Structure formats: structure tokens, C-alpha cells
mmCIF file of C-alpha atoms and ligand atoms in Angstrom:
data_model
loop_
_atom_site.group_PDB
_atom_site.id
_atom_site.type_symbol
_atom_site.label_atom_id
_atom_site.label_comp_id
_atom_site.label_asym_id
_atom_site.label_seq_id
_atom_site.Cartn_x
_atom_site.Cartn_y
_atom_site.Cartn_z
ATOM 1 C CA UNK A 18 -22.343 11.413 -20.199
ATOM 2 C CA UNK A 19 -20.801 7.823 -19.990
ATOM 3 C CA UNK A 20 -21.471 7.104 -16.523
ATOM 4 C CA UNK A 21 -18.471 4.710 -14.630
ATOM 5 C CA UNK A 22 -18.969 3.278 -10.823
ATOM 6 C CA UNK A 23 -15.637 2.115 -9.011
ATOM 7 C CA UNK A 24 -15.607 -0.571 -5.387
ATOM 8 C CA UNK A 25 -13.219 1.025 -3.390
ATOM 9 C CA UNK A 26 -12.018 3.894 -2.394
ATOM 10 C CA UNK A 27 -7.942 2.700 -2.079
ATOM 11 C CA UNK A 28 -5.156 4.132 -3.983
ATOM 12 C CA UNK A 29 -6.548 2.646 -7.103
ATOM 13 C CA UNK A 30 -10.355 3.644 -6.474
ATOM 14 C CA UNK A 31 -9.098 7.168 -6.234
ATOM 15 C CA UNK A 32 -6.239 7.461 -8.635
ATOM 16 C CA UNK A 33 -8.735 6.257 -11.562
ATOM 17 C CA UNK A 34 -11.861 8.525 -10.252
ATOM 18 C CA UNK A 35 -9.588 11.483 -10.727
ATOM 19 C CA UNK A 36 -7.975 10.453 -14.154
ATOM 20 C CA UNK A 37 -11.648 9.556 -15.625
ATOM 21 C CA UNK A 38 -13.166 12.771 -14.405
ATOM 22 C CA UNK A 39 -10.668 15.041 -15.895
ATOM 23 C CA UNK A 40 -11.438 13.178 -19.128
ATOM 24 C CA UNK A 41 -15.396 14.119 -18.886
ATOM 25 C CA UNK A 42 -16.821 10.851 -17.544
ATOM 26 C CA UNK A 43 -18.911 10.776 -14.895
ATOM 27 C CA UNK A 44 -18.009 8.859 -11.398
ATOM 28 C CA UNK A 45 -19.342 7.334 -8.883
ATOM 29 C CA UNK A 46 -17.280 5.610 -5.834
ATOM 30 C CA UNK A 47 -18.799 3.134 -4.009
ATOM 31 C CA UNK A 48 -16.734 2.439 -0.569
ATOM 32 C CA UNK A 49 -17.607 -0.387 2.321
ATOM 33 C CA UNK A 50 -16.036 1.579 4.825
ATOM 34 C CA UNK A 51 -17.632 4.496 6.447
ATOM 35 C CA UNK A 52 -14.604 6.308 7.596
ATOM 36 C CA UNK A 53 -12.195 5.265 5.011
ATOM 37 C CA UNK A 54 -8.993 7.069 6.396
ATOM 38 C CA UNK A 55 -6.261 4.112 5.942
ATOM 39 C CA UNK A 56 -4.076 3.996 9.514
ATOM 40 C CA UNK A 57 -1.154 2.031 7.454
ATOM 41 C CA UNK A 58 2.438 2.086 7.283
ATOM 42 C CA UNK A 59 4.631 3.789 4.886
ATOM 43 C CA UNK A 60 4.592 3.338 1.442
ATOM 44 C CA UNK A 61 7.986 3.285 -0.959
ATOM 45 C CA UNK A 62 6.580 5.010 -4.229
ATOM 46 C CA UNK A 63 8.976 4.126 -7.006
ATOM 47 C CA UNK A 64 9.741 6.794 -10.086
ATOM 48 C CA UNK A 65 6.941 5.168 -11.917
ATOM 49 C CA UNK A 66 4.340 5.975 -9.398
ATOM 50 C CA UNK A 67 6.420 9.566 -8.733
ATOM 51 C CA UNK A 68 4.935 9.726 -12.863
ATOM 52 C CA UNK A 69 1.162 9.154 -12.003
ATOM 53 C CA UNK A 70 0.896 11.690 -9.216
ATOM 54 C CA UNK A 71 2.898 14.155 -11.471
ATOM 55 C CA UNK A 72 0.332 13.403 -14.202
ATOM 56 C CA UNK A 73 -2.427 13.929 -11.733
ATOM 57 C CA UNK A 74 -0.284 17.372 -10.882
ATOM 58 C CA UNK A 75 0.283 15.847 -7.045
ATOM 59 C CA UNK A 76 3.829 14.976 -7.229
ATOM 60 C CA UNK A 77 4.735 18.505 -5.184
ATOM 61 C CA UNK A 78 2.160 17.608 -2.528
ATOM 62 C CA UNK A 79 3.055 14.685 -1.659
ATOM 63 C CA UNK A 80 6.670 15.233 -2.037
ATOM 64 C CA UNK A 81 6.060 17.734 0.458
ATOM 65 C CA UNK A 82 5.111 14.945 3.028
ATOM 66 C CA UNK A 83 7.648 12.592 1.851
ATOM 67 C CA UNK A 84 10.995 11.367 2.717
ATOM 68 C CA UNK A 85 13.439 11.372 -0.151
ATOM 69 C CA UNK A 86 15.346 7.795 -0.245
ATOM 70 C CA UNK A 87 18.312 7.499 -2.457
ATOM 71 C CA UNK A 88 19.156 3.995 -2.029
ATOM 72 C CA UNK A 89 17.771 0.622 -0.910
ATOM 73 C CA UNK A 90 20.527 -1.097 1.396
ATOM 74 C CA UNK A 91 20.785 -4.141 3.729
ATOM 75 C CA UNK A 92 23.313 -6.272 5.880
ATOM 76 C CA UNK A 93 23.852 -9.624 6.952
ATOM 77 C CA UNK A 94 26.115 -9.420 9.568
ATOM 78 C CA UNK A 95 28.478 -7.038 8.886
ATOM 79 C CA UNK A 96 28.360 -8.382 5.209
ATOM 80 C CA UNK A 97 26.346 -5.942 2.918
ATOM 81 C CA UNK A 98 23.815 -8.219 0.781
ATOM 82 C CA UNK A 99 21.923 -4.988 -0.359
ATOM 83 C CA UNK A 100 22.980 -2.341 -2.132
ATOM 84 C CA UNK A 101 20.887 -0.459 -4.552
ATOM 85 C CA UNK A 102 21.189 3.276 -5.835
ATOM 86 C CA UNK A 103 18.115 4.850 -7.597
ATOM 87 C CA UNK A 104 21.421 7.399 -9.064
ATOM 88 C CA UNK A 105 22.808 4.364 -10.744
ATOM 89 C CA UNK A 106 20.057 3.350 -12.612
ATOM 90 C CA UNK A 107 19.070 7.700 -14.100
ATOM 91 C CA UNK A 108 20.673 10.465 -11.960
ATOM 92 C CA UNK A 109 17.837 11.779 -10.779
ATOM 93 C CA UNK A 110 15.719 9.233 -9.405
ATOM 94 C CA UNK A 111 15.187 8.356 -6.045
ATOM 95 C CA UNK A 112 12.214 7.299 -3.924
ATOM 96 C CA UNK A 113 9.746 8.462 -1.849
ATOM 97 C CA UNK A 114 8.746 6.937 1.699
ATOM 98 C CA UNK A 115 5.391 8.314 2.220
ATOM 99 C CA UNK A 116 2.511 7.384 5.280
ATOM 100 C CA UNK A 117 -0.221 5.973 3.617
ATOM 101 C CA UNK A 118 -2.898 8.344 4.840
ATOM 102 C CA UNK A 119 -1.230 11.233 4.013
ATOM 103 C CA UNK A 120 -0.947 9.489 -0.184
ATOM 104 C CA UNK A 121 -5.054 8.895 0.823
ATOM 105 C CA UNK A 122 -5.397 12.132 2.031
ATOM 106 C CA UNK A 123 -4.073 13.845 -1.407
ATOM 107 C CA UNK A 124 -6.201 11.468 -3.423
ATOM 108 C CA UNK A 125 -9.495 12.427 -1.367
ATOM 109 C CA UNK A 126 -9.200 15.698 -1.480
ATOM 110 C CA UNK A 127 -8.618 16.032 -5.193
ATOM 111 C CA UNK A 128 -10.990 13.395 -5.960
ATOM 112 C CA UNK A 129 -13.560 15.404 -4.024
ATOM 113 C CA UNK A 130 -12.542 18.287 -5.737
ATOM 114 C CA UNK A 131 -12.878 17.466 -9.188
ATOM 115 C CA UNK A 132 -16.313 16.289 -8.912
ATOM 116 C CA UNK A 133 -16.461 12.892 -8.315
ATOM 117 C CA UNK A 134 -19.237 10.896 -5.873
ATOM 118 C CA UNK A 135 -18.520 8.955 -3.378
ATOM 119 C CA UNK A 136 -20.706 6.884 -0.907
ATOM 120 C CA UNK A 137 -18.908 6.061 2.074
ATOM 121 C CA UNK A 138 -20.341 2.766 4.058
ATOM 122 C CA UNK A 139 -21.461 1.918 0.845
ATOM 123 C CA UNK A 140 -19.965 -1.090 -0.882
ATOM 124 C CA UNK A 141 -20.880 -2.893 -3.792
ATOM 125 C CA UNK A 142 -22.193 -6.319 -3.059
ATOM 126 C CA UNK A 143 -22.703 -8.071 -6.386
ATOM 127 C CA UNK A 144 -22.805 -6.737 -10.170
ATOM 128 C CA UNK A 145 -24.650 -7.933 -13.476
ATOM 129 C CA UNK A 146 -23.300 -6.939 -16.401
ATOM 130 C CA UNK A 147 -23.987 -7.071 -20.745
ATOM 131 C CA UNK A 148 -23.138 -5.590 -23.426
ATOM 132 C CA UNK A 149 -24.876 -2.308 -22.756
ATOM 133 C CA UNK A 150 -24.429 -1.821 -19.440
ATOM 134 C CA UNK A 151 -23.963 -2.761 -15.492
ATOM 135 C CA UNK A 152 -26.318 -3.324 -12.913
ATOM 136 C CA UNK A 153 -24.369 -2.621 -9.398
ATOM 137 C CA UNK A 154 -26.543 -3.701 -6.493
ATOM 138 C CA UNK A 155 -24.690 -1.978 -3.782
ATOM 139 C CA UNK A 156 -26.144 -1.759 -0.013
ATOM 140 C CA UNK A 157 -28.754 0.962 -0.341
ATOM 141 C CA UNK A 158 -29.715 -0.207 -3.901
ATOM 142 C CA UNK A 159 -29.192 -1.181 -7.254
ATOM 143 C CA UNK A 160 -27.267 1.528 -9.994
ATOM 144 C CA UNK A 161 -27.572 0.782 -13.886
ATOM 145 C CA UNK A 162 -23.632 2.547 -15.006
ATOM 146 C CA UNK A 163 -22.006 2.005 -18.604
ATOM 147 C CA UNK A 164 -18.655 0.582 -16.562
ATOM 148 C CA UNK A 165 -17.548 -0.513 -13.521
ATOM 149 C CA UNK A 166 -14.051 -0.750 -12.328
ATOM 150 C CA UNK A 167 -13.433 -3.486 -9.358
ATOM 151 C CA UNK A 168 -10.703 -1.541 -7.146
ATOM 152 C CA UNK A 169 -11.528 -3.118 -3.645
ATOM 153 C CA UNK A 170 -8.192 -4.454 -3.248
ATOM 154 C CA UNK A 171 -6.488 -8.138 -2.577
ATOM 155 C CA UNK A 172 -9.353 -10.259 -1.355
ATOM 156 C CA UNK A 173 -11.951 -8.946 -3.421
ATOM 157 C CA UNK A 174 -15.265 -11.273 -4.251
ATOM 158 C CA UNK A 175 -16.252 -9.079 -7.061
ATOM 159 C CA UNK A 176 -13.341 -10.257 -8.908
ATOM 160 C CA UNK A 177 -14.042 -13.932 -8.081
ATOM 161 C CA UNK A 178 -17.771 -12.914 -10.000
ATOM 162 C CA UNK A 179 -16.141 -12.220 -13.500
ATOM 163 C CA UNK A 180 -15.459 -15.228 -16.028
ATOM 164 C CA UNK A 181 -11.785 -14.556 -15.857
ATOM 165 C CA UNK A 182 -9.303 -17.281 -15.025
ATOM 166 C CA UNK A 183 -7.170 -15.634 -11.722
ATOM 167 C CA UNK A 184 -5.265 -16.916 -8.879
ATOM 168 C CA UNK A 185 -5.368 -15.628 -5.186
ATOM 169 C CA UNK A 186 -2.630 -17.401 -3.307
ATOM 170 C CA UNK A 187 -1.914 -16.058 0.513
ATOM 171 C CA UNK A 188 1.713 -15.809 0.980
ATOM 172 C CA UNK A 189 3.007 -17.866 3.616
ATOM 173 C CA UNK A 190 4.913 -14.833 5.358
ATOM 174 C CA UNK A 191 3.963 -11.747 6.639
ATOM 175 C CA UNK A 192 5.276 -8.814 8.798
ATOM 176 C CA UNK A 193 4.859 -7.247 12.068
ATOM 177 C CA UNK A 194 4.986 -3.362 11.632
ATOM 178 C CA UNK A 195 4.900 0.274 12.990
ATOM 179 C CA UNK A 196 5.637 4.156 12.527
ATOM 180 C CA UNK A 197 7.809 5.489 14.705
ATOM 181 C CA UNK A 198 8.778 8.943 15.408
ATOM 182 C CA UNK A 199 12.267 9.942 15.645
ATOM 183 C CA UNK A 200 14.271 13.243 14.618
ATOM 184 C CA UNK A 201 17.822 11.561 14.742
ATOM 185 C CA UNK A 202 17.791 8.087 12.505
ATOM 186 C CA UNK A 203 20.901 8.407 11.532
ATOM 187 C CA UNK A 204 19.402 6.927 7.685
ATOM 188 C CA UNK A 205 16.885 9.663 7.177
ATOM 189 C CA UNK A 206 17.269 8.836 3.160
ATOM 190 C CA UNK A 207 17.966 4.709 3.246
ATOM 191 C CA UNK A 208 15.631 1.782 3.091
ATOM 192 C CA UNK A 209 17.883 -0.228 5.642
ATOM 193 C CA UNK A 210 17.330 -3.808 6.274
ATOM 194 C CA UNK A 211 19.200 -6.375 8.214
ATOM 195 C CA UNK A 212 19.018 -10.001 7.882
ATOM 196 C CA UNK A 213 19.500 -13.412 9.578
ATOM 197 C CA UNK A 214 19.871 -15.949 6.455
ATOM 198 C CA UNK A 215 16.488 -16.330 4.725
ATOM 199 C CA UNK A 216 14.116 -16.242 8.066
ATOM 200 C CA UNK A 217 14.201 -12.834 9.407
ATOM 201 C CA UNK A 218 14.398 -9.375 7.849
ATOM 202 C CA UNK A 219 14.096 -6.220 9.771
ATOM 203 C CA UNK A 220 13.529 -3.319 7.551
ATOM 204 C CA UNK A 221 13.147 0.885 8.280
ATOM 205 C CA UNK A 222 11.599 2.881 5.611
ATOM 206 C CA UNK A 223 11.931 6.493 5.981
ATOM 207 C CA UNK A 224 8.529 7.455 6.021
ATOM 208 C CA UNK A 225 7.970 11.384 6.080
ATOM 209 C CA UNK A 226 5.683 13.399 7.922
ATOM 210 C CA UNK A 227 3.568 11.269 10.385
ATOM 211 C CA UNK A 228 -0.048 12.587 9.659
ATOM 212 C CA UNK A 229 -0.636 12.252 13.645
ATOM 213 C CA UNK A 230 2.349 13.848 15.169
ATOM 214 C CA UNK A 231 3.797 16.171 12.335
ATOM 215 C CA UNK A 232 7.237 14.341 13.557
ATOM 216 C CA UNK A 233 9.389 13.145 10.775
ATOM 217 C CA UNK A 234 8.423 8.771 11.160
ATOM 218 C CA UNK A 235 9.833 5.823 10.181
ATOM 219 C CA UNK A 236 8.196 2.246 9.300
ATOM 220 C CA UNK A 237 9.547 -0.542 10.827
ATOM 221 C CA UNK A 238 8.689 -3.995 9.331
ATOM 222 C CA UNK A 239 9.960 -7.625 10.741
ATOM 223 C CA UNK A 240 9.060 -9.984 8.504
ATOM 224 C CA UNK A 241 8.130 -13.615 9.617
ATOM 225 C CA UNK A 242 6.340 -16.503 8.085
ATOM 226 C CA UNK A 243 2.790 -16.762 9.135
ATOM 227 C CA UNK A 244 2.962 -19.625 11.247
ATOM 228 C CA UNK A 245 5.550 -17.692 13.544
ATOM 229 C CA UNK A 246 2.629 -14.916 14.282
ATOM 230 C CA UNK A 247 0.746 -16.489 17.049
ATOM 231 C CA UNK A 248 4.262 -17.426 18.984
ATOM 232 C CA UNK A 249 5.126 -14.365 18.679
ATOM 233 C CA UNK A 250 1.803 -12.467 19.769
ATOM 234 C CA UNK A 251 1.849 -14.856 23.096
ATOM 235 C CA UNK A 252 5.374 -13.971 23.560
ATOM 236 C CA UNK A 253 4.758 -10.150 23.624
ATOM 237 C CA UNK A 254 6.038 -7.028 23.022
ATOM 238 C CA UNK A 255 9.228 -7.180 25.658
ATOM 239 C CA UNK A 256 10.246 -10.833 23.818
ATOM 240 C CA UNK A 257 9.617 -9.077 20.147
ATOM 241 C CA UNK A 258 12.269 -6.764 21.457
ATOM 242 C CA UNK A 259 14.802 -8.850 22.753
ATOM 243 C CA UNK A 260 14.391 -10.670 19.602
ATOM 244 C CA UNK A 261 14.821 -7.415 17.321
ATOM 245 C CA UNK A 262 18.153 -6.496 19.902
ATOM 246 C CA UNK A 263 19.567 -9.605 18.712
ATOM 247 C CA UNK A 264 19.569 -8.146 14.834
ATOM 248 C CA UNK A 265 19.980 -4.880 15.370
ATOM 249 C CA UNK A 266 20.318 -3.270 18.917
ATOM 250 C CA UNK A 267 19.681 0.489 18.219
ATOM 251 C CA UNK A 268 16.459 -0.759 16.896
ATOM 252 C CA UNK A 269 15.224 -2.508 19.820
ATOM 253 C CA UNK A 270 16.607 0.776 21.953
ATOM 254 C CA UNK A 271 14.287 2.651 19.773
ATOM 255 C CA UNK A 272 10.700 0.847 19.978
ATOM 256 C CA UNK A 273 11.399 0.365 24.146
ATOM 257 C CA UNK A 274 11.957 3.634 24.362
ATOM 258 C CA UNK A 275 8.982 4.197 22.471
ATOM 259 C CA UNK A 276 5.673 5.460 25.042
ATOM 260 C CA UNK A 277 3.175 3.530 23.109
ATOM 261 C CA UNK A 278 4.489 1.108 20.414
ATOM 262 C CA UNK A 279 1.274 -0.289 18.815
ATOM 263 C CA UNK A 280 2.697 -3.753 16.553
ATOM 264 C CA UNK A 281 0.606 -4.304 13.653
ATOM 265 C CA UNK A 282 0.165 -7.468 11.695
ATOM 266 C CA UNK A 283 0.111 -7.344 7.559
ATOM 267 C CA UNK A 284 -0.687 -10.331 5.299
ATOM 268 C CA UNK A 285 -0.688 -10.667 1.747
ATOM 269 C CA UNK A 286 -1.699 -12.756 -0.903
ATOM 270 C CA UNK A 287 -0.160 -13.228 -4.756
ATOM 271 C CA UNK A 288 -3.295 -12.302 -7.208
ATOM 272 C CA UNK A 289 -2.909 -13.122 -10.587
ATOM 273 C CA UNK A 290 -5.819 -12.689 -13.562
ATOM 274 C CA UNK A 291 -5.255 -14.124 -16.914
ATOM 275 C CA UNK A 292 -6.988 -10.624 -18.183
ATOM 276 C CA UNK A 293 -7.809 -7.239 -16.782
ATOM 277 C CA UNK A 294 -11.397 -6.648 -17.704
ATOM 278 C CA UNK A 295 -14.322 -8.221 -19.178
ATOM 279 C CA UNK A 296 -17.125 -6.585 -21.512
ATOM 280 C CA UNK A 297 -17.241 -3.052 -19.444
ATOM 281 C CA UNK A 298 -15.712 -3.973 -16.269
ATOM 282 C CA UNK A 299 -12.361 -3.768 -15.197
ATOM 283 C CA UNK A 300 -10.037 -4.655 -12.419
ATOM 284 C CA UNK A 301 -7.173 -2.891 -10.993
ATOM 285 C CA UNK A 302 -4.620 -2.468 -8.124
ATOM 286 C CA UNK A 303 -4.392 -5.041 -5.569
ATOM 287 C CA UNK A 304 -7.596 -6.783 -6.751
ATOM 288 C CA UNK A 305 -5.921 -7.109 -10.034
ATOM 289 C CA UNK A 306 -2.291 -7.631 -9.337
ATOM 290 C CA UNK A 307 -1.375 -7.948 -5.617
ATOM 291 C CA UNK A 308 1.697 -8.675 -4.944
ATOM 292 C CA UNK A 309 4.461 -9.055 -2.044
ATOM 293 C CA UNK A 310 5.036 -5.784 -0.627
ATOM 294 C CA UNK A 311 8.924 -6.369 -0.451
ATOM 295 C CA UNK A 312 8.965 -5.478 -4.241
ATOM 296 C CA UNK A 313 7.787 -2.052 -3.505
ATOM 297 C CA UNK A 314 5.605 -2.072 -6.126
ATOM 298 C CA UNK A 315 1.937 -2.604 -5.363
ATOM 299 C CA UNK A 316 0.764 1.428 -4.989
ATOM 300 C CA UNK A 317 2.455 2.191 -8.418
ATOM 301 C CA UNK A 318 1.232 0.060 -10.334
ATOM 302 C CA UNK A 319 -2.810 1.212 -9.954
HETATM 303 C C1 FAD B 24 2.481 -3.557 5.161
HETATM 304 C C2 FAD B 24 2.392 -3.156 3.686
HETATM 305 C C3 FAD B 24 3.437 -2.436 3.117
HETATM 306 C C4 FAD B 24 3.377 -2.051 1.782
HETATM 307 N N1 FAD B 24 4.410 -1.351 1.246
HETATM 308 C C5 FAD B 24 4.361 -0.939 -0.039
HETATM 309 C C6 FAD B 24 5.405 -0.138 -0.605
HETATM 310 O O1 FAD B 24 6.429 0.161 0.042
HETATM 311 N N2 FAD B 24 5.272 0.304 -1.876
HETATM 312 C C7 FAD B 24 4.158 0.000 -2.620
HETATM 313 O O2 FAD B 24 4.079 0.438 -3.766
HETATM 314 N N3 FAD B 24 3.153 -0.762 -2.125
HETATM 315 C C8 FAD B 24 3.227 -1.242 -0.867
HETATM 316 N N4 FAD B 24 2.211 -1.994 -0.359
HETATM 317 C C9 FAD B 24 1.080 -2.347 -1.248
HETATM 318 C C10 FAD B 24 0.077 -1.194 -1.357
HETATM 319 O O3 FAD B 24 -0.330 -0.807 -0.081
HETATM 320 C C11 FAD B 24 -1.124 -1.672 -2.182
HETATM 321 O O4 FAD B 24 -0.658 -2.144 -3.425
HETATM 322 C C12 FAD B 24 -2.124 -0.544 -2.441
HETATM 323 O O5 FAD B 24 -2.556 0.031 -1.228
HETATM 324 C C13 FAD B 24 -3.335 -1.121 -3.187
HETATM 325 O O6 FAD B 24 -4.318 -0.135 -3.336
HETATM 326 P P1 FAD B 24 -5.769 -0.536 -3.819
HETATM 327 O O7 FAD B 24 -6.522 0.739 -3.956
HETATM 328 O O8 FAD B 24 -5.689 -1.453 -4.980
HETATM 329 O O9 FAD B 24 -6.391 -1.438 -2.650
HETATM 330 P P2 FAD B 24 -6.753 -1.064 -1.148
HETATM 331 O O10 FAD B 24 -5.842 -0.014 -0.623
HETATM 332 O O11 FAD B 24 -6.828 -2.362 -0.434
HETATM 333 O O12 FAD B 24 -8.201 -0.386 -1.230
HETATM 334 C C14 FAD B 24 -9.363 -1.142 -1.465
HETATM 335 C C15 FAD B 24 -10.563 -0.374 -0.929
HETATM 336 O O13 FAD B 24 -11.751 -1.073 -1.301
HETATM 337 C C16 FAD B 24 -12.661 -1.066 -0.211
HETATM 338 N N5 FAD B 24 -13.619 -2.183 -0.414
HETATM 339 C C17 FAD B 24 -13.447 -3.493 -0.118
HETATM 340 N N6 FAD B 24 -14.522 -4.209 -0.535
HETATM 341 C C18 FAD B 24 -15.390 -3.330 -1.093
HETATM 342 C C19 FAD B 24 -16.652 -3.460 -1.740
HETATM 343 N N7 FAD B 24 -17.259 -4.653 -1.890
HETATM 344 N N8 FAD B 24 -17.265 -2.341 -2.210
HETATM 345 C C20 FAD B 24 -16.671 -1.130 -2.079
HETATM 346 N N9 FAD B 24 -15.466 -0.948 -1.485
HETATM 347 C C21 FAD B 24 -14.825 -2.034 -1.008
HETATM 348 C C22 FAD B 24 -11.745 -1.184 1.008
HETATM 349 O O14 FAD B 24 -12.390 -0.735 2.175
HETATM 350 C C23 FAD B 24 -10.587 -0.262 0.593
HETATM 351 O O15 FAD B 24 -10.800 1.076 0.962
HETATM 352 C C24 FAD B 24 2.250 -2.418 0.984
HETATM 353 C C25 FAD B 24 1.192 -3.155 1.552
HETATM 354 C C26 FAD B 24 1.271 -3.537 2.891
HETATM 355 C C27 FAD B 24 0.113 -4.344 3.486
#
């Protein structure tokens, strides 16, 4: 039996262990992390991802722990910049605002139950590869596999190893973010974003079920360049939301109201490769194409 090994255990790692197993190849998932659960924010899965999971037959599952968004809308001022209907484009398309760990969850537990192997606190740490096969050298050993697929997301090395001509390129901005509970948003189905000019955007994602609390959550993202983090980290959490009240009020009422509002910080990076694979090993997802999560893109594209 043709015998593939996949780095990572992301959205990608998982999405292709199932796909490949149901077609009779062996897997094995190598993943650095021991307890791989992703904490995240919420994800916007757009009708072609809504495709994959019904092809994996997970659509209703995670639909089930999804919001429904209809449209993607944001204002500047009281001037509407945004305004973007998944109706206009088919009738029945719309979104889905989904927590990350509960897309993870789904993915585990199928992957786990069609057969496939993973090694948790495993990575891989370098590869050799010919025509015949690939060596993986991972932390407990070395594995001889017909194919390897390189899944370990944005700032992978194993990428860097393959004779493939790619860019990695950090974008200069990046966002503060958090889920939030709350029962009476009055936007349960809209991607809402407000905007000063081209330097800040405050966005709220509808994001489902929170795994945690079972409450229906929301992500919040404010969006800064990078050089703006560390001002705002020594400013703190009450200046963050006197800065927030100044774009949007109910907002700010929101997260200092909120008991424990734990501000995360996201970068990303712009990875390009002039090809996806070389001999028998491939790369996909963020370690293949990352891109700028504003595009809502980089979950359905693996
Ligand atoms: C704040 C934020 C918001 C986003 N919003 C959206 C959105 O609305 N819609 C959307 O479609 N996308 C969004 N994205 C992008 C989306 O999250 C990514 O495109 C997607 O998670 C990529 O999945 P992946 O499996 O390729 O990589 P990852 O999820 O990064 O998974 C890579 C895995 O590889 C493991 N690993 C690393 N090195 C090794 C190694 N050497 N060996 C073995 N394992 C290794 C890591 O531990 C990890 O588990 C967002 C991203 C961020 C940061």
C-alpha cells in the first residue's frame, strides 16, 4: 500500500489525511505539538470550503457549530464602504463563522476514525527525498514513505528544504483579537467592520458555538500595523478600549464588560511558491499559499 507521511496536523494536515485514506493510501501524521487543540479565533469558511467538508460528508457537523453569515458589511463613519451579499452572487450561498477548534475538532475525530496515524509531539525535522521514495527523519527517528506532503503551515523550514523558487514575506500589519460571548449582537449573521481611513479596522465575525462556553461567540479583530503592537501592549487593555470606543462605542461597552478579556496578537506573512510539489513531495495550505487573513480565504483553500 503506497505509504504517504504529512508535517502537521492543521486544517490542511487533516483535510488531506482524510481524503487520501478514503482513497486506500496509507497515512501517517507527523505533528510538533503534543496537544495540538488550536485555541484560535473564528474562521469565515467561504462556499468553496462549505464544498470540501461536504465532500468529506462534514458540512452538517460543522454547520451545526456555525454561524450562518449572509453578508460581509462595513462603515466609515456613517458612510457604508462595505457591502457584500453572498445572495447576490448564487441565492443560496452564504458563509459560515466557525471557532477554529471546533473545524479541528471535526477533522480529528474523523481523521482518527478513518484510520489514519498520527504522532503527536512528533514533528518532522528534515526530509531526503528521490525518485523512489522519502526518508523523513522526524524526532524519534527516521521513516522511509513513497510521499510526503509539507502541511506545517506559514513559517515552515521544510518548505525552505525543497528546490522550489518561493517567497515568505511578513506582512507589515497584524491584528489584536478575541471571542467573545454574547446572546444579543444585534448582527448575529454580518461580518461588520468599521473603519478610520486606511489605519484602523475593527471587525466582528459571528463565530458560532464557543467550544468553551457552549455560548453563541463572536471574534473581534482590530487590525494595526506591526509597529503599533508594542505601543499598544504598554498602553493596556483600559487604553485599547478607549481607543475601540472612539470607532465604535457598543464595542468597547462589550469587551469592558467582559470578566476576562484575554487580547491575542496574530501575524502573518504572504507565501508564494513558483510550484506546489517536487518529485513526491508536496506542499499545501499556509505553507504553500499563506495569505492575509482579511481575504477570508486561507482555510479553504487546503
Ligand atoms: C487571526 C486569523 C484569522 C483568520 N481568519 C481566517 C478566515 O476568516 N477564513 C479563512 O479561510 N482563513 C483564515 N485564517 C487563515 C487560516 O487560519 C489558515 O489558512 C489555516 O489555518 C491554515 O491551515 P494549515 O493546516 O495550512 O496550517 P496551520 O493551521 O498553521 O497548521 C500547521 C500545523 O503544523 C504543525 N507543525 C509545524 N511545524 C511542524 C513540523 N516540523 N512537523 C510537524 N508538524 C509541524 C503546527 O503545530 C500546526 O499544527 C486566519 C488566520 C489567522 C491567524
Amino acid at each position: 500500500m503506497t505509504h504517504i507521511a504529512i508535517a502537521g496536523a492543521g486544517i490542511a494536515g487533516l483535510a488531506a489525511a482524510i481524503l487520501l485514506t478514503r482513497q486506500g493510501y496509507r497515512v501517517t501524521v507527523f505533528e510538533h505539538v503534543a496537544d495540538p487543540t488550536p485555541v484560535g479565533a473564528g474562521l469565515l469558511l467561504q462556499p468553496s470550503g462549505q464544498m470540501m467538508l461536504q465532500n468529506l460528508g462534514l458540512l452538517e457537523m460543522v454547520r451545526d457549530k456555525a454561524a450562518i453569515v449572509h453578508s460581509l458589511e462595513g462603515y466609515s463613519g456613517s458612510w457604508k464602504t462595505l457591502d457584500l451579499h453572498y445572495a447576490s452572487v448564487q441565492q443560496d450561498w452564504h458563509g459560515l463563522g466557525i471557532h477554529r477548534a471546533s473545524l479541528h475538532q471535526i477533522l480529528w475525530d474523523c481523521a482518527r476514525n478513518s484510520g489514519v496515524t498520527i504522532h503527536l509531539g512528533n514533528g518532522i525535522a528534515d526530509f531526503i527525498q528521490d525518485h523512489q521514495q522519502v526518508v523523513v527523519q522526524h524526532r524519534q527517528g527516521e521513516l522511509g514513505v513513497d510521499g510526503l506532503i509539507i502541511a506545517n503551515g506559514t513559517r515552515s523550514q521544510l518548505r525552505e528544504r525543497l528546490d522550489i523558487k518561493q517567497i515568505h514575506r511578513p506582512y507589515p500589519w497584524g491584528a489584536f483579537w478575541t471571542v467573545l460571548d454574547k446572546d444579543d449582537w444585534p448582527f448575529p449573521h454580518i461580518l461588520m467592520q468599521r473603519y478610520r481611513g486606511a489605519r484602523i479596522m475593527l471587525g466582528i465575525l459571528p463565530t458560532g458555538i464557543n467550544p468553551s462556553t457552549k455560548r453563541t461567540c463572536y471574534s473581534l479583530f482590530w487590525s494595526l500595523p506591526k509597529t503599533a503592537f508594542s505601543e499598544y501592549q504598554h498602553a493596556g487593555l483600559e487604553e485599547l478600549i478607549a481607543r475601540v470606543r472612539a470607532v465604535w462605542p457598543e464595542v468597547a461597552d462589550w469587551l469592558s464588560g467582559t470578566p476576562t478579556t484575554s487580547i491575542s496578537i496574530a501575524e502573518y506573512a504572504d507565501v508564494r511558491l513558483a510550484s506546489y510539489h517536487q518529485q513526491n513531495v508536496v506542499v499545501l495550505g499556509d505553507a504553500a499559499h499563506a495569505m492575509s487573513p482579511q481575504l477570508g480565504q486561507g482555510a479553504n483553500m487546503p
